Coordinates of C-alpha atoms in Angstrom, one line a residue:
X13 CA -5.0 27.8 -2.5
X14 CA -4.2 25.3 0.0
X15 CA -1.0 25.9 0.1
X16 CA -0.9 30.0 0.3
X17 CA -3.0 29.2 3.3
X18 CA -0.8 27.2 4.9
X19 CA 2.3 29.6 4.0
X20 CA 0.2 32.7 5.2
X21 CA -0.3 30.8 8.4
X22 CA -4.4 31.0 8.1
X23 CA -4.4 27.2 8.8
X24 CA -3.4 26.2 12.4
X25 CA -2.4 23.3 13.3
X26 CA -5.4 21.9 15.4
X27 CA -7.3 22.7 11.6
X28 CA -4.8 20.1 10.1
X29 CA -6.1 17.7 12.6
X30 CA -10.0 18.0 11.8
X31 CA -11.7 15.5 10.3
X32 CA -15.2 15.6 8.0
X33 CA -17.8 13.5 8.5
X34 CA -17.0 10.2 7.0
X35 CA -13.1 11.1 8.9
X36 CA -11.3 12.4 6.4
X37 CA -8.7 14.6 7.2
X38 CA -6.4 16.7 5.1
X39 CA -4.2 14.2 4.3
X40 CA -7.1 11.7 3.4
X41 CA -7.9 14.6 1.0
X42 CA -4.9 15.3 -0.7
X43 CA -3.9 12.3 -1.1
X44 CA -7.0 11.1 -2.7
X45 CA -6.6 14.0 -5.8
X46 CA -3.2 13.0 -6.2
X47 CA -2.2 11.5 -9.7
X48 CA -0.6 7.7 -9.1
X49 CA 3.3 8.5 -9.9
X50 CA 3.7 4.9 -11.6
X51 CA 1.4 6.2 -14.0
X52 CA 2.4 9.5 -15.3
X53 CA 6.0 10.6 -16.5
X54 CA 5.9 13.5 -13.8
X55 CA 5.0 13.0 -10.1
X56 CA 2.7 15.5 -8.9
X57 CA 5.0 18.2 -7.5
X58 CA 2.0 20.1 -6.4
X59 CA 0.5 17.4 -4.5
X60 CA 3.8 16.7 -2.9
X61 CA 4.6 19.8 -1.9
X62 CA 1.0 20.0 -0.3
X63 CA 1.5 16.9 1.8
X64 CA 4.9 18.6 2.7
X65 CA 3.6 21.3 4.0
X66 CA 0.5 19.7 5.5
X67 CA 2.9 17.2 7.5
X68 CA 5.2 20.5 8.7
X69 CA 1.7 21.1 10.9
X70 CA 1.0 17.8 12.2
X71 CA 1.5 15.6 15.4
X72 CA 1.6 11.9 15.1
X73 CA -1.7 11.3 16.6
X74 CA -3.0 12.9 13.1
X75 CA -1.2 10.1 10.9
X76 CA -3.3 7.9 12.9
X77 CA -6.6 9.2 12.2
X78 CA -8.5 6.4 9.9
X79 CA -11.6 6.7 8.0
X80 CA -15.1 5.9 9.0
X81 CA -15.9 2.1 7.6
X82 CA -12.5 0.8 6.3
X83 CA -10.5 2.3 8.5
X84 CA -7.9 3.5 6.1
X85 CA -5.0 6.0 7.5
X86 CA -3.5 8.4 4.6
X87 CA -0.9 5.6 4.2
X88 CA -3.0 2.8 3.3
X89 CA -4.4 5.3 0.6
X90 CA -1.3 6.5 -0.6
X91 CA -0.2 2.5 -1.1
X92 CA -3.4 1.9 -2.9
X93 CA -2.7 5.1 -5.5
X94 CA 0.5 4.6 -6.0
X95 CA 1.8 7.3 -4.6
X96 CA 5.3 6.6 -4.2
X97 CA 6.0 9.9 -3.0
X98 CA 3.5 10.4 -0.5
X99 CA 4.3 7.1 0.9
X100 CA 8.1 7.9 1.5
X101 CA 7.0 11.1 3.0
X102 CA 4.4 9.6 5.3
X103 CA 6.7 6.7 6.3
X104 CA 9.8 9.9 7.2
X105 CA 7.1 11.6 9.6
X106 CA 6.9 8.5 11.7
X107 CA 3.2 6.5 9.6
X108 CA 3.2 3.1 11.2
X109 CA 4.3 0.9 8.0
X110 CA 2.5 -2.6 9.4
X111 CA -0.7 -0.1 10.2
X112 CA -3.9 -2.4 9.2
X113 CA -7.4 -0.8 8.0
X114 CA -10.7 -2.1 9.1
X115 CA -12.0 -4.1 6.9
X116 CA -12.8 -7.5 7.2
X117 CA -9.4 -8.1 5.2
X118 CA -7.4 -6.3 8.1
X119 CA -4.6 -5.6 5.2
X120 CA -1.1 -3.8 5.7
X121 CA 0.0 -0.9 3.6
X122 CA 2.4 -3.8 2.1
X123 CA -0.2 -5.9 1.0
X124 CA -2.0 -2.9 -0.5
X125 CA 1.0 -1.7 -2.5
X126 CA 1.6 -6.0 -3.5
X127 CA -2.3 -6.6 -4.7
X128 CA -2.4 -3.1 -6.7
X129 CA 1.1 -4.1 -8.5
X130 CA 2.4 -0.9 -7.4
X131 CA 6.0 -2.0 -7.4
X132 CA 7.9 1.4 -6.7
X133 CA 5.3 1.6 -3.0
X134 CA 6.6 -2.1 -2.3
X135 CA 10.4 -1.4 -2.6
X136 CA 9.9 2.1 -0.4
X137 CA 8.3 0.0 2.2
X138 CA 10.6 -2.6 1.9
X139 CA 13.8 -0.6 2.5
X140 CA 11.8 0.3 5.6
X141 CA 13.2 -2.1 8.4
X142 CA 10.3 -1.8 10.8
X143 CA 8.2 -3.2 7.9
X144 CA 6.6 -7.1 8.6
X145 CA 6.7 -9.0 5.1
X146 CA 5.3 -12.2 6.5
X147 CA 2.4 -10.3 8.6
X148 CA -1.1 -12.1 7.1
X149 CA -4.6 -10.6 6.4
X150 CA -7.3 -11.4 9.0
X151 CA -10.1 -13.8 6.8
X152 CA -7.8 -15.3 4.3
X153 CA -4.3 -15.8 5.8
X154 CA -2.4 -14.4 3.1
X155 CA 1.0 -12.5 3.1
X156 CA 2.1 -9.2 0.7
X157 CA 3.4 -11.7 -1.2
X158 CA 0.4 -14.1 -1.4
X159 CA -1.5 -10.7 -2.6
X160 CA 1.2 -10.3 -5.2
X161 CA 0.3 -13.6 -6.9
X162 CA -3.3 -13.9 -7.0
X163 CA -3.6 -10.6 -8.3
X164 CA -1.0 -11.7 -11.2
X165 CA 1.6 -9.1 -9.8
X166 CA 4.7 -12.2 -10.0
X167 CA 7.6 -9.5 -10.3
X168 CA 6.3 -7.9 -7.0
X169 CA 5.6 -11.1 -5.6
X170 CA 9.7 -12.4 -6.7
X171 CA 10.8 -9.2 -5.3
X172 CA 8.9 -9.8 -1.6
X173 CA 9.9 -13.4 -1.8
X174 CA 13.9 -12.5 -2.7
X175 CA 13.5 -10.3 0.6
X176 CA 13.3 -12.7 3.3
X177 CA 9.5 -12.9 3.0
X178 CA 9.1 -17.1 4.2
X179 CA 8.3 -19.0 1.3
X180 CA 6.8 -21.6 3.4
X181 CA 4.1 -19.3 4.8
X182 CA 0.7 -20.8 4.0
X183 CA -2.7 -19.1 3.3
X184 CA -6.3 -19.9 4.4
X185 CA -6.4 -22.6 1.5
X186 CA -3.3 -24.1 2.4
X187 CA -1.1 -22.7 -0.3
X188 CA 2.1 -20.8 -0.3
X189 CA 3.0 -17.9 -2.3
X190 CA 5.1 -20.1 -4.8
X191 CA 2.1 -22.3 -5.0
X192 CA 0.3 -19.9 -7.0
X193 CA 2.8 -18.8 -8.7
X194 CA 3.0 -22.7 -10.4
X195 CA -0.5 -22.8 -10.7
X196 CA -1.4 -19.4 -12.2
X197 CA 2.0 -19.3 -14.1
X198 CA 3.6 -22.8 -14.4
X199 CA 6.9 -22.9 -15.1
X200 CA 7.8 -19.4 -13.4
X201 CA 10.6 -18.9 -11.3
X202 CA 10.5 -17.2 -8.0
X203 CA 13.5 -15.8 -9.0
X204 CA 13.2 -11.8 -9.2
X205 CA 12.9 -10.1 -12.4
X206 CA 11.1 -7.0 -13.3
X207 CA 8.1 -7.6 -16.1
X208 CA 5.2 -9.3 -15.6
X209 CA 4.6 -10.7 -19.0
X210 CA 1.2 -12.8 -18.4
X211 CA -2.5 -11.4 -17.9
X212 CA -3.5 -9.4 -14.6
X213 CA -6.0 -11.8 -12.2
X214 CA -8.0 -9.0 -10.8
X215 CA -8.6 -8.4 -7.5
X216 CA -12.1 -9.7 -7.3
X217 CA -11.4 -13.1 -8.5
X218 CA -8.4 -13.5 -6.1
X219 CA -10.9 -14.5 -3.4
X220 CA -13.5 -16.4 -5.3
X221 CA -12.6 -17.8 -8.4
X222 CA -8.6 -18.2 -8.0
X223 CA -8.0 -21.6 -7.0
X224 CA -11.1 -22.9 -7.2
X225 CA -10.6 -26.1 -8.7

């Protein structure tokens, strides 16, 4: 329906534009009932195509627009769902790639992408040049890469580190991303391959029980 709208030219631009009231726009929208591509055998063409045509509409002010509360542009939640295709789209229309939400956190789309494990997200951004690898969240001082590894993401976390990301880059607690590597993985290498083949850390114990001696 969206998109007969859009073709029949109902939808004007400045309609694009419009938020709700917790600031969604239509890209917040669409990209939140989009299925993550890592996790099916077919993108979501549909979706795709809806972004397409949504992005045909809309001025670079409107990529900027963030939700109410965390702050998050339609990039950071394209990073968080996976959606590799969305992302590449977003990142061609001119979406800041080092754009941070409002959370306490601060995070990047990369560190998003790196603490979800959503390795297809991280190499799109990556072969972006504009893209910061070493840029660090606000609280706990910790890199893409740093999100990689306490999350137990170690082949995204091999991949950021075999792309200049600076292994000697430190976190709040004083450790580098190689440092958890050893301690969550002993005897890894930081050298890149592409399985993870020990247990997910999830995401709520990277900051409180990860480490924690």
């Amino acid at each position: 329906q969206c998109l007969r709208l859009l073709k029949s030219k109902q939808c004007a631009r400045g309609a694009v534009a419009t938020s709700d009231t917790s600031g969604a726009t239509c890209f917040h929208l669409s990209l939140l009932h989009q299925r993550p591509s890592e996790d099916s055998d077919n993108n979501d063409e549909a979706a795709d195509l809806l972004l397409a045509s949504l992005l045909s509409y809309a001025t670079q002010d409107v990529l900027e627009v963030a939700l109410k509360g965390s702050g998050s542009r339609a990039i950071h939640l394209a990073c968080v769902a996976g959606q590799s295709g969305a992302v590449r789209q977003l990142l061609v229309a001119g979406a800041d790639p080092n754009c941070r939400d409002r959370t306490d956190s601060e995070r990047t789309p990369l560190m998003l992408a790196a603490s979800e494990g959503h390795a297809s997200v991280v190499r799109i951004l990556l072969e972006t040049r504009k893209v910061s690898v070493d840029d660090v969240c606000a609280v706990q001082k910790m890199s893409a890469a740093h999100f990689a590894m306490t999350s137990g993401h170690f082949s995204i976390g091999r991949t950021l580190l075999s792309h200049s990301a600076h292994i000697d880059l430190r976190d709040a607690r004083g450790m580098t991303a190689h440092d958890w590597l050893e301690k969550l993985c002993p005897g890894e290498s930081t050298t890149e391959t592409t399985d993870d083949s020990v247990p997910v850390v999830s995401a709520s114990k990277t900051l409180t029980s990860v480490g924690d001696d």
